[in-house]
CSV table of C-alpha atoms and ligand atoms in Angstrom, one decimal:
chain,number,residue,atom,x,y,z
A,6,GLU,CA,33.6,-15.7,7.2
A,7,TYR,CA,33.6,-19.0,9.2
A,8,GLU,CA,35.4,-20.7,6.1
A,9,ALA,CA,38.3,-18.4,6.6
A,10,ARG,CA,38.2,-18.8,10.3
A,11,LEU,CA,38.1,-22.5,9.7
A,12,ALA,CA,41.0,-23.0,7.2
A,13,GLU,CA,43.3,-20.4,9.3
A,14,PHE,CA,42.4,-23.0,12.6
A,15,GLU,CA,43.6,-25.7,10.6
A,16,ALA,CA,46.4,-24.2,9.3
A,17,ARG,CA,47.7,-23.3,13.0
A,18,ILE,CA,47.0,-27.3,14.3
A,19,ALA,CA,49.1,-28.2,10.8
A,20,ARG,CA,51.9,-26.2,11.7
A,21,GLY,CA,51.9,-27.4,15.1
A,22,GLU,CA,50.6,-24.7,17.3
A,23,LYS,CA,48.6,-25.0,20.4
A,24,ILE,CA,45.3,-23.8,20.2
A,25,GLU,CA,44.5,-21.9,23.8
A,26,PRO,CA,41.2,-21.2,25.8
A,27,THR,CA,40.4,-17.8,24.1
A,28,ASP,CA,41.1,-18.6,20.4
A,29,TRP,CA,38.8,-19.1,18.0
A,30,MET,CA,37.6,-22.7,17.7
A,31,PRO,CA,34.8,-24.5,15.6
A,32,GLU,CA,32.2,-25.7,18.2
A,33,GLU,CA,32.6,-29.3,16.9
A,34,TYR,CA,36.3,-28.8,18.4
A,35,ARG,CA,35.0,-27.4,21.4
A,36,ARG,CA,32.1,-30.3,22.2
A,37,GLN,CA,34.7,-33.2,21.1
A,38,LEU,CA,37.2,-31.8,23.7
A,39,ILE,CA,34.8,-31.5,26.7
A,40,ARG,CA,33.3,-35.3,26.0
A,41,MET,CA,37.0,-36.6,26.1
A,42,ILE,CA,38.2,-34.7,28.8
A,43,SER,CA,35.5,-34.9,31.3
A,44,GLN,CA,35.0,-38.6,30.4
A,45,HIS,CA,38.6,-38.7,31.2
A,46,ALA,CA,38.5,-36.8,34.5
A,47,HIS,CA,35.5,-39.1,35.4
A,48,SER,CA,37.8,-42.3,34.9
A,49,GLU,CA,40.3,-41.0,36.8
A,50,ILE,CA,38.0,-40.5,39.6
A,51,VAL,CA,35.9,-43.6,39.6
A,52,GLY,CA,39.5,-45.2,38.8
A,53,MET,CA,40.2,-44.6,42.4
A,54,LEU,CA,37.9,-47.2,43.9
A,55,PRO,CA,39.0,-50.7,42.2
A,56,GLU,CA,42.3,-49.8,44.0
A,57,GLY,CA,41.4,-47.8,46.7
A,58,LYS,CA,39.5,-51.0,48.6
A,59,TRP,CA,42.7,-52.2,49.0
A,60,ILE,CA,44.4,-49.4,50.7
A,61,PRO,CA,43.4,-50.7,54.2
A,62,HIS,CA,44.8,-54.5,53.4
A,63,ALA,CA,48.3,-54.0,51.8
A,64,PRO,CA,50.6,-56.3,52.6
A,65,THR,CA,53.1,-54.3,54.2
A,66,LEU,CA,53.4,-50.6,55.5
A,67,ARG,CA,55.7,-49.5,52.4
A,68,ARG,CA,53.4,-51.1,49.9
A,69,LYS,CA,50.0,-49.2,51.9
A,70,LEU,CA,52.5,-45.8,51.8
A,71,ILE,CA,53.0,-46.2,48.1
A,72,LEU,CA,49.4,-47.1,47.1
A,73,ILE,CA,47.9,-44.1,49.3
A,74,ALA,CA,50.3,-41.8,47.1
A,75,LYS,CA,49.0,-43.3,44.0
A,76,VAL,CA,45.4,-43.3,44.7
A,77,GLN,CA,45.8,-39.5,45.6
A,78,ASP,CA,47.5,-38.7,42.2
A,79,GLU,CA,44.4,-40.4,40.6
A,80,GLY,CA,42.3,-38.1,42.3
A,81,GLY,CA,44.4,-34.9,41.5
A,82,HIS,CA,44.4,-36.0,37.8
A,83,GLY,CA,40.8,-36.0,37.9
A,84,GLN,CA,40.8,-32.1,39.1
A,85,LEU,CA,43.9,-31.3,36.8
A,86,LEU,CA,41.1,-32.7,34.0
A,87,TYR,CA,38.2,-31.3,35.4
A,88,ARG,CA,40.3,-27.9,35.2
A,89,ALA,CA,41.7,-28.1,31.9
A,90,ALA,CA,37.7,-28.9,30.6
A,91,GLU,CA,36.3,-25.8,32.5
A,92,THR,CA,38.6,-23.8,30.1
A,93,LEU,CA,36.5,-24.8,27.4
A,94,GLY,CA,33.4,-23.2,29.1
A,95,ILE,CA,31.5,-26.0,31.3
A,96,SER,CA,31.7,-26.0,34.7
A,97,ARG,CA,32.7,-28.8,36.9
A,98,GLU,CA,29.0,-28.8,38.2
A,99,GLU,CA,28.0,-29.4,35.1
A,100,MET,CA,30.2,-32.0,34.5
A,101,ILE,CA,29.8,-34.2,37.2
A,102,GLU,CA,26.3,-33.9,36.7
A,103,ALA,CA,26.1,-35.5,33.5
A,104,PHE,CA,28.1,-38.3,35.1
A,105,LEU,CA,26.0,-39.1,38.1
A,106,ALA,CA,22.9,-38.6,35.8
A,107,GLY,CA,24.7,-41.8,33.4
A,108,LYS,CA,25.1,-39.3,30.7
A,109,ALA,CA,29.0,-39.3,30.5
A,110,LYS,CA,31.0,-42.2,30.2
A,111,TYR,CA,34.0,-43.3,32.2
A,112,SER,CA,36.2,-46.0,31.4
A,113,VAL,CA,35.1,-49.3,30.9
A,114,VAL,CA,37.9,-51.0,32.8
A,115,PHE,CA,36.8,-49.7,36.3
A,116,ASN,CA,33.8,-51.7,36.0
A,117,TYR,CA,35.7,-54.8,36.8
A,118,PRO,CA,36.9,-56.2,40.3
A,119,THR,CA,39.8,-56.5,42.3
A,120,PRO,CA,39.2,-59.6,44.5
A,121,THR,CA,42.7,-60.1,45.5
A,122,TRP,CA,45.8,-57.9,45.7
A,123,ALA,CA,47.4,-59.1,42.6
A,124,ASP,CA,44.7,-57.1,41.1
A,125,VAL,CA,46.4,-53.9,42.1
A,126,ALA,CA,49.5,-55.2,40.7
A,127,ALA,CA,47.9,-55.9,37.6
A,128,ILE,CA,46.2,-52.5,37.5
A,129,GLY,CA,49.5,-50.8,38.1
A,130,LEU,CA,51.3,-52.4,35.1
A,131,LEU,CA,48.8,-53.1,32.4
A,132,ILE,CA,45.8,-50.5,33.1
A,133,ASP,CA,48.2,-47.6,33.8
A,134,GLY,CA,50.4,-49.2,31.4
A,135,ALA,CA,48.0,-48.8,28.6
A,136,ALA,CA,46.8,-45.3,30.2
A,137,VAL,CA,50.2,-44.1,29.7
A,138,VAL,CA,50.6,-45.4,25.8
A,139,ASN,CA,47.2,-43.6,25.2
A,140,GLN,CA,48.2,-40.1,27.4
A,141,LEU,CA,51.7,-40.0,25.6
A,142,MET,CA,49.7,-39.7,22.5
A,143,LEU,CA,47.2,-37.0,24.0
A,144,ALA,CA,50.2,-35.0,25.1
A,145,GLN,CA,50.8,-34.4,21.4
A,146,GLY,CA,47.3,-33.0,20.7
A,147,SER,CA,46.5,-29.6,19.8
A,148,TYR,CA,44.5,-28.3,22.8
A,149,GLY,CA,47.2,-26.2,25.1
A,150,PRO,CA,45.5,-27.3,28.3
A,151,TYR,CA,44.8,-30.7,27.7
A,152,ALA,CA,48.1,-31.2,26.1
A,153,ARG,CA,49.9,-29.8,29.1
A,154,ALA,CA,48.1,-31.7,31.4
A,155,MET,CA,48.8,-34.7,30.1
A,156,LYS,CA,52.5,-33.9,29.9
A,157,ARG,CA,52.3,-33.7,33.8
A,158,ILE,CA,50.0,-36.6,34.6
A,159,CYS,CA,52.1,-38.7,32.4
A,160,TYR,CA,55.3,-38.4,34.6
A,161,GLU,CA,53.2,-39.4,37.9
A,162,GLU,CA,51.9,-42.3,35.8
A,163,SER,CA,55.4,-43.6,35.1
A,164,PHE,CA,55.8,-43.9,38.7
A,165,HIS,CA,52.7,-45.6,39.0
A,166,ILE,CA,54.0,-47.8,36.4
A,167,LYS,CA,56.9,-48.6,38.5
A,168,GLN,CA,55.0,-49.4,41.3
A,169,GLY,CA,52.9,-51.5,39.4
A,170,TYR,CA,56.0,-53.2,38.0
A,171,ASP,CA,57.4,-53.8,41.6
A,172,ALA,CA,54.7,-55.0,43.3
A,173,PHE,CA,53.8,-57.7,39.7
A,174,VAL,CA,57.6,-58.7,40.4
A,175,ALA,CA,57.8,-59.3,43.9
A,176,LEU,CA,54.3,-62.1,42.8
A,177,ALA,CA,55.4,-63.1,39.8
A,178,THR,CA,58.3,-64.3,41.5
A,179,GLY,CA,57.1,-65.4,44.6
A,180,THR,CA,55.7,-68.6,46.3
A,181,PRO,CA,53.9,-70.8,44.1
A,182,ALA,CA,50.7,-69.3,45.5
A,183,GLN,CA,51.6,-65.9,45.0
A,184,ARG,CA,52.4,-66.8,41.4
A,185,ARG,CA,49.1,-68.2,41.0
A,186,MET,CA,47.6,-65.0,42.2
A,187,MET,CA,49.3,-63.1,40.0
A,188,GLN,CA,48.6,-65.4,37.0
A,189,GLU,CA,45.0,-65.3,37.8
A,190,ALA,CA,44.8,-61.4,37.9
A,191,VAL,CA,46.7,-61.2,34.6
A,192,ASN,CA,43.8,-63.3,33.1
A,193,ARG,CA,41.3,-60.8,34.5
A,194,TRP,CA,43.0,-57.5,33.4
A,195,TRP,CA,44.6,-58.3,30.0
A,196,TYR,CA,41.1,-58.1,28.0
A,197,PRO,CA,40.0,-54.9,29.9
A,198,ALA,CA,43.8,-53.4,29.2
A,199,LEU,CA,42.9,-53.6,25.8
A,200,MET,CA,39.6,-52.3,25.8
A,201,LEU,CA,40.9,-49.2,27.4
A,202,PHE,CA,41.9,-48.0,24.1
A,203,GLY,CA,38.5,-47.9,22.7
A,204,PRO,CA,36.7,-50.1,20.3
A,205,PRO,CA,38.3,-51.1,16.8
A,206,ASP,CA,39.1,-48.4,14.2
A,207,ARG,CA,36.1,-49.7,12.1
A,208,ASP,CA,33.6,-49.1,14.8
A,209,SER,CA,35.1,-45.9,16.4
A,210,VAL,CA,32.9,-43.0,15.6
A,211,HIS,CA,34.9,-39.9,16.7
A,212,THR,CA,38.3,-41.0,15.1
A,213,PRO,CA,38.3,-39.2,11.9
A,214,THR,CA,37.3,-36.0,13.7
A,215,LEU,CA,39.6,-36.3,16.6
A,216,LEU,CA,42.8,-36.9,14.0
A,217,ARG,CA,41.6,-34.4,11.8
A,218,TRP,CA,42.0,-31.8,14.5
A,219,ARG,CA,44.8,-33.5,16.0
A,220,ILE,CA,43.0,-34.1,19.8
A,221,LYS,CA,44.2,-37.7,19.0
A,222,THR,CA,47.1,-38.3,16.8
A,223,LYS,CA,47.1,-42.2,16.8
A,224,THR,CA,44.0,-44.3,16.5
A,225,ASN,CA,42.8,-46.8,19.0
A,226,ASP,CA,44.2,-49.9,17.0
A,227,GLN,CA,47.7,-48.3,16.9
A,228,LEU,CA,47.9,-47.4,20.3
A,229,ARG,CA,46.6,-50.9,21.1
A,230,GLN,CA,49.3,-52.8,19.2
A,231,GLU,CA,52.0,-50.5,20.7
A,232,PHE,CA,50.6,-51.6,24.0
A,233,VAL,CA,50.8,-55.1,23.2
A,234,ASP,CA,54.4,-54.9,21.8
A,235,GLN,CA,55.6,-53.5,24.8
A,236,TYR,CA,53.7,-55.4,27.7
A,237,ALA,CA,53.2,-58.8,26.5
A,238,PRO,CA,56.8,-59.5,26.1
A,239,MET,CA,57.3,-58.0,29.8
A,240,VAL,CA,54.5,-60.6,31.2
A,241,LEU,CA,55.7,-63.5,29.5
A,242,ARG,CA,59.5,-62.3,30.7
A,243,LEU,CA,58.5,-62.9,34.2
A,244,GLY,CA,57.1,-66.6,33.3
A,245,LEU,CA,53.7,-65.8,33.3
A,246,THR,CA,51.0,-66.5,30.6
A,247,ILE,CA,48.5,-64.2,28.5
A,248,PRO,CA,45.1,-65.6,28.2
A,249,ASP,CA,45.1,-65.4,24.3
A,250,PRO,CA,46.0,-68.7,22.2
A,251,ASN,CA,46.8,-66.3,19.3
A,252,LEU,CA,49.6,-64.2,20.9
A,253,ARG,CA,52.7,-64.6,19.1
A,254,TYR,CA,55.8,-62.4,17.8
A,255,ASP,CA,55.3,-62.2,14.4
A,256,PRO,CA,59.3,-61.5,13.0
A,257,GLU,CA,57.7,-60.3,9.5
A,258,THR,CA,56.1,-57.5,10.8
A,259,GLY,CA,58.0,-57.3,14.0
A,260,HIS,CA,54.9,-56.9,15.9
A,261,TRP,CA,53.0,-59.1,18.0
A,262,ARG,CA,49.5,-60.7,16.7
A,263,PHE,CA,46.9,-60.8,19.6
A,264,SER,CA,43.2,-61.5,19.8
A,265,GLU,CA,40.5,-58.5,20.1
A,266,PRO,CA,38.8,-58.4,23.3
A,267,ASP,CA,35.0,-59.8,22.9
A,268,TRP,CA,33.5,-56.2,21.9
A,269,GLU,CA,29.8,-57.1,22.7
A,270,GLU,CA,31.1,-57.5,26.5
A,271,PHE,CA,32.8,-54.1,26.0
A,272,TRP,CA,29.8,-52.2,24.6
A,273,ARG,CA,27.5,-54.1,27.4
A,274,VAL,CA,29.6,-53.2,30.1
A,275,ILE,CA,29.8,-49.6,28.6
A,276,LYS,CA,26.0,-49.6,28.9
A,277,GLY,CA,26.2,-50.5,32.5
A,278,ASP,CA,25.6,-54.2,32.9
A,279,GLY,CA,29.1,-54.8,34.3
A,280,PRO,CA,30.3,-56.6,37.2
A,281,CYS,CA,30.9,-53.4,39.0
A,282,ASN,CA,28.9,-50.6,37.3
A,283,ALA,CA,26.1,-50.2,39.9
A,284,GLU,CA,28.7,-50.3,43.0
A,285,ARG,CA,30.9,-47.5,41.3
A,286,MET,CA,28.1,-45.4,40.7
A,287,ALA,CA,26.6,-45.9,44.3
A,288,ALA,CA,30.4,-45.1,45.6
A,289,ARG,CA,30.4,-42.0,43.4
A,290,ARG,CA,26.8,-40.8,44.1
A,291,ARG,CA,27.2,-41.4,48.1
A,292,ALA,CA,30.5,-39.6,47.9
A,293,HIS,CA,28.8,-36.7,46.1
A,294,GLU,CA,26.0,-36.2,49.0
A,295,GLU,CA,28.4,-37.0,51.7
A,296,GLY,CA,30.6,-34.1,50.5
A,297,ARG,CA,27.7,-31.7,49.6
A,298,TRP,CA,27.9,-29.6,53.1
A,299,VAL,CA,31.5,-28.9,52.1
A,300,ARG,CA,30.3,-27.1,48.8
A,301,GLU,CA,27.7,-25.2,50.6
A,302,ALA,CA,30.0,-24.1,53.1
A,303,LEU,CA,32.5,-22.8,50.7
A,304,ALA,CA,29.8,-21.3,48.5
A,305,ALA,CA,28.4,-19.6,51.8
A,306,LYS,CA,32.0,-18.4,52.4
A,307,ALA,CA,32.5,-17.5,48.8
A,308,ALA,CA,29.2,-15.1,48.8
A,309,GLN,CA,29.7,-13.6,52.4
A,310,ARG,CA,33.3,-12.3,50.8
A,311,THR,CA,31.3,-10.8,47.8
A,312,ASN,CA,29.1,-9.2,49.8
A,313,GLY,CA,31.9,-7.3,51.8
A,314,GLY,CA,32.1,-9.5,55.2
A,315,SER,CA,35.3,-9.8,56.6
A,316,ASN,CA,35.7,-13.4,57.4
B,11,FAQ,N1,35.8,-47.2,28.0
B,11,FAQ,O1,34.7,-43.3,18.7
B,11,FAQ,P1,35.3,-43.8,19.8
B,11,FAQ,C1,42.8,-43.3,33.8
B,11,FAQ,C2,32.8,-44.6,24.2
B,11,FAQ,S1,43.1,-43.5,31.9
B,11,FAQ,C3,34.0,-46.0,28.1
B,11,FAQ,O2,36.4,-44.7,19.4
B,11,FAQ,P2,37.0,-42.0,20.8
B,11,FAQ,C4,44.3,-43.6,34.3
B,11,FAQ,C5,33.4,-43.2,23.3
B,11,FAQ,O3,33.5,-42.3,24.7
B,11,FAQ,C6,41.5,-43.9,31.6
B,11,FAQ,N2,33.7,-46.0,27.0
B,11,FAQ,O4,35.5,-42.8,20.9
B,11,FAQ,C7,44.2,-44.4,35.5
B,11,FAQ,C8,32.4,-43.1,22.7
B,11,FAQ,O5,31.3,-42.7,23.3
B,11,FAQ,P3,30.5,-41.3,23.3
B,11,FAQ,C9,40.7,-42.9,30.7
B,11,FAQ,C10,34.7,-45.7,25.6
B,11,FAQ,O6,36.7,-40.9,21.9
B,11,FAQ,C11,44.6,-45.5,35.2
B,11,FAQ,C12,32.1,-44.2,21.9
B,11,FAQ,O7,32.4,-45.1,23.2
B,11,FAQ,N3,41.5,-42.6,29.7
B,11,FAQ,O8,42.2,-43.3,34.2
B,11,FAQ,C13,36.0,-46.2,25.7
B,11,FAQ,O9,37.8,-41.4,19.6
B,11,FAQ,C14,44.9,-46.7,36.3
B,11,FAQ,C15,32.8,-44.4,20.8
B,11,FAQ,O10,34.2,-44.7,20.8
B,11,FAQ,C16,41.0,-41.7,29.0
B,11,FAQ,O11,39.5,-41.0,28.9
B,11,FAQ,C17,36.3,-47.1,26.9
B,11,FAQ,N4,37.6,-47.8,26.9
B,11,FAQ,O12,38.2,-42.7,21.6
B,11,FAQ,C18,43.4,-44.2,36.5
B,11,FAQ,C19,42.0,-40.7,27.9
B,11,FAQ,N5,36.4,-46.2,24.3
B,11,FAQ,O13,31.7,-40.3,24.1
B,11,FAQ,C20,43.3,-45.1,37.5
B,11,FAQ,C21,41.1,-39.8,26.9
B,11,FAQ,C22,35.4,-45.7,23.4
B,11,FAQ,O14,30.4,-40.9,22.1
B,11,FAQ,C23,44.1,-46.3,37.5
B,11,FAQ,N6,40.4,-40.5,25.7
B,11,FAQ,N7,34.6,-45.4,24.5
B,11,FAQ,O15,29.2,-41.6,24.3
B,11,FAQ,C24,40.5,-41.2,24.7
B,11,FAQ,O16,41.8,-40.9,24.5
B,11,FAQ,C25,39.5,-41.5,24.0
B,11,FAQ,O17,38.4,-40.7,23.6
B,11,FAQ,C26,39.4,-43.1,24.0
B,11,FAQ,C27,37.9,-43.4,22.6
B,11,FAQ,C28,40.3,-43.8,23.3
B,11,FAQ,C29,39.2,-43.5,25.2
């Protein structure tokens, strides 16, 4: 019985069909999607913090308005993703609980600091750029609600990259002090951008299962290479350098060669020992506490409605 259902499920995926919430799916497929989508949602919400810090200090009114819109989009993406995960039978409360208890991860990159305005530009170009490379792949995935959310999110993130590029170009072609500030931010964000794609394939425990069921359609290393091929030349064209002595174009393969990030640092920061982990978690816990009265008021209102109250 189970074998037959699994065979039919895998045949559907092989035909390129989308799996929908009410369709039969293996428990492991469900579990993997909940893990990935919820961690993706937490990342969007935590990802509001490093840039959000700069909203009050944006250099012009125009840049402030753009940054507010961008950070708001990230909050919206988090909501879309929690909603997509809820279709798999887990509640938003359970997901947030797991995150606040430190059981569910969020992207390692958001544990790095943003000491200057140029860090906002570096995130906008490099981190959003990396996120879009990853998400265009996820938009091809087999689970309907996640793939559709990815499509919509990618449209918005293309705008984020444009704002990042625009701020990046302004600084990279600006005064010597601005160029220096932009270079230092690139030095800080280059390796975190490479880390966004996850551990190297040789250490990626989930990739085989995710590829089998087309939750992922490319591996971590394939996407990292795509990112370097697209973004390294862009940074170099703007007259900046990339903090990697091994970075060079290989005409034989048509790809850029590059050094891998420090994987020990990657695991250490994921485990909680990064420059901003404690600060990010404290900010999320505080927001959760400060929002408690809103949740309680909504719940009371909903209870009143189901009890037949008119207001
Ligand atoms: N950070 O076996 P794998 C954004 C964990 S974009 C932290 O290779 P998998 C937009 C992994 O969870 C960023 N942990 O895992 C934005 C697993 O641990 P677990 C978010 C990581 O699933 C831009 C373990 O290591 N995007 O927020 C990371 O095959 C700018 C083993 O790893 C997504 O989440 C990492 N980078 O591949 C917002 C996309 N990498 O769960 C604001 C959806 C791995 O067993 C500003 N997720 N780990 O405890 C994915 O595409 C995949 O899950 C990967 C990891 C590629 C992240």
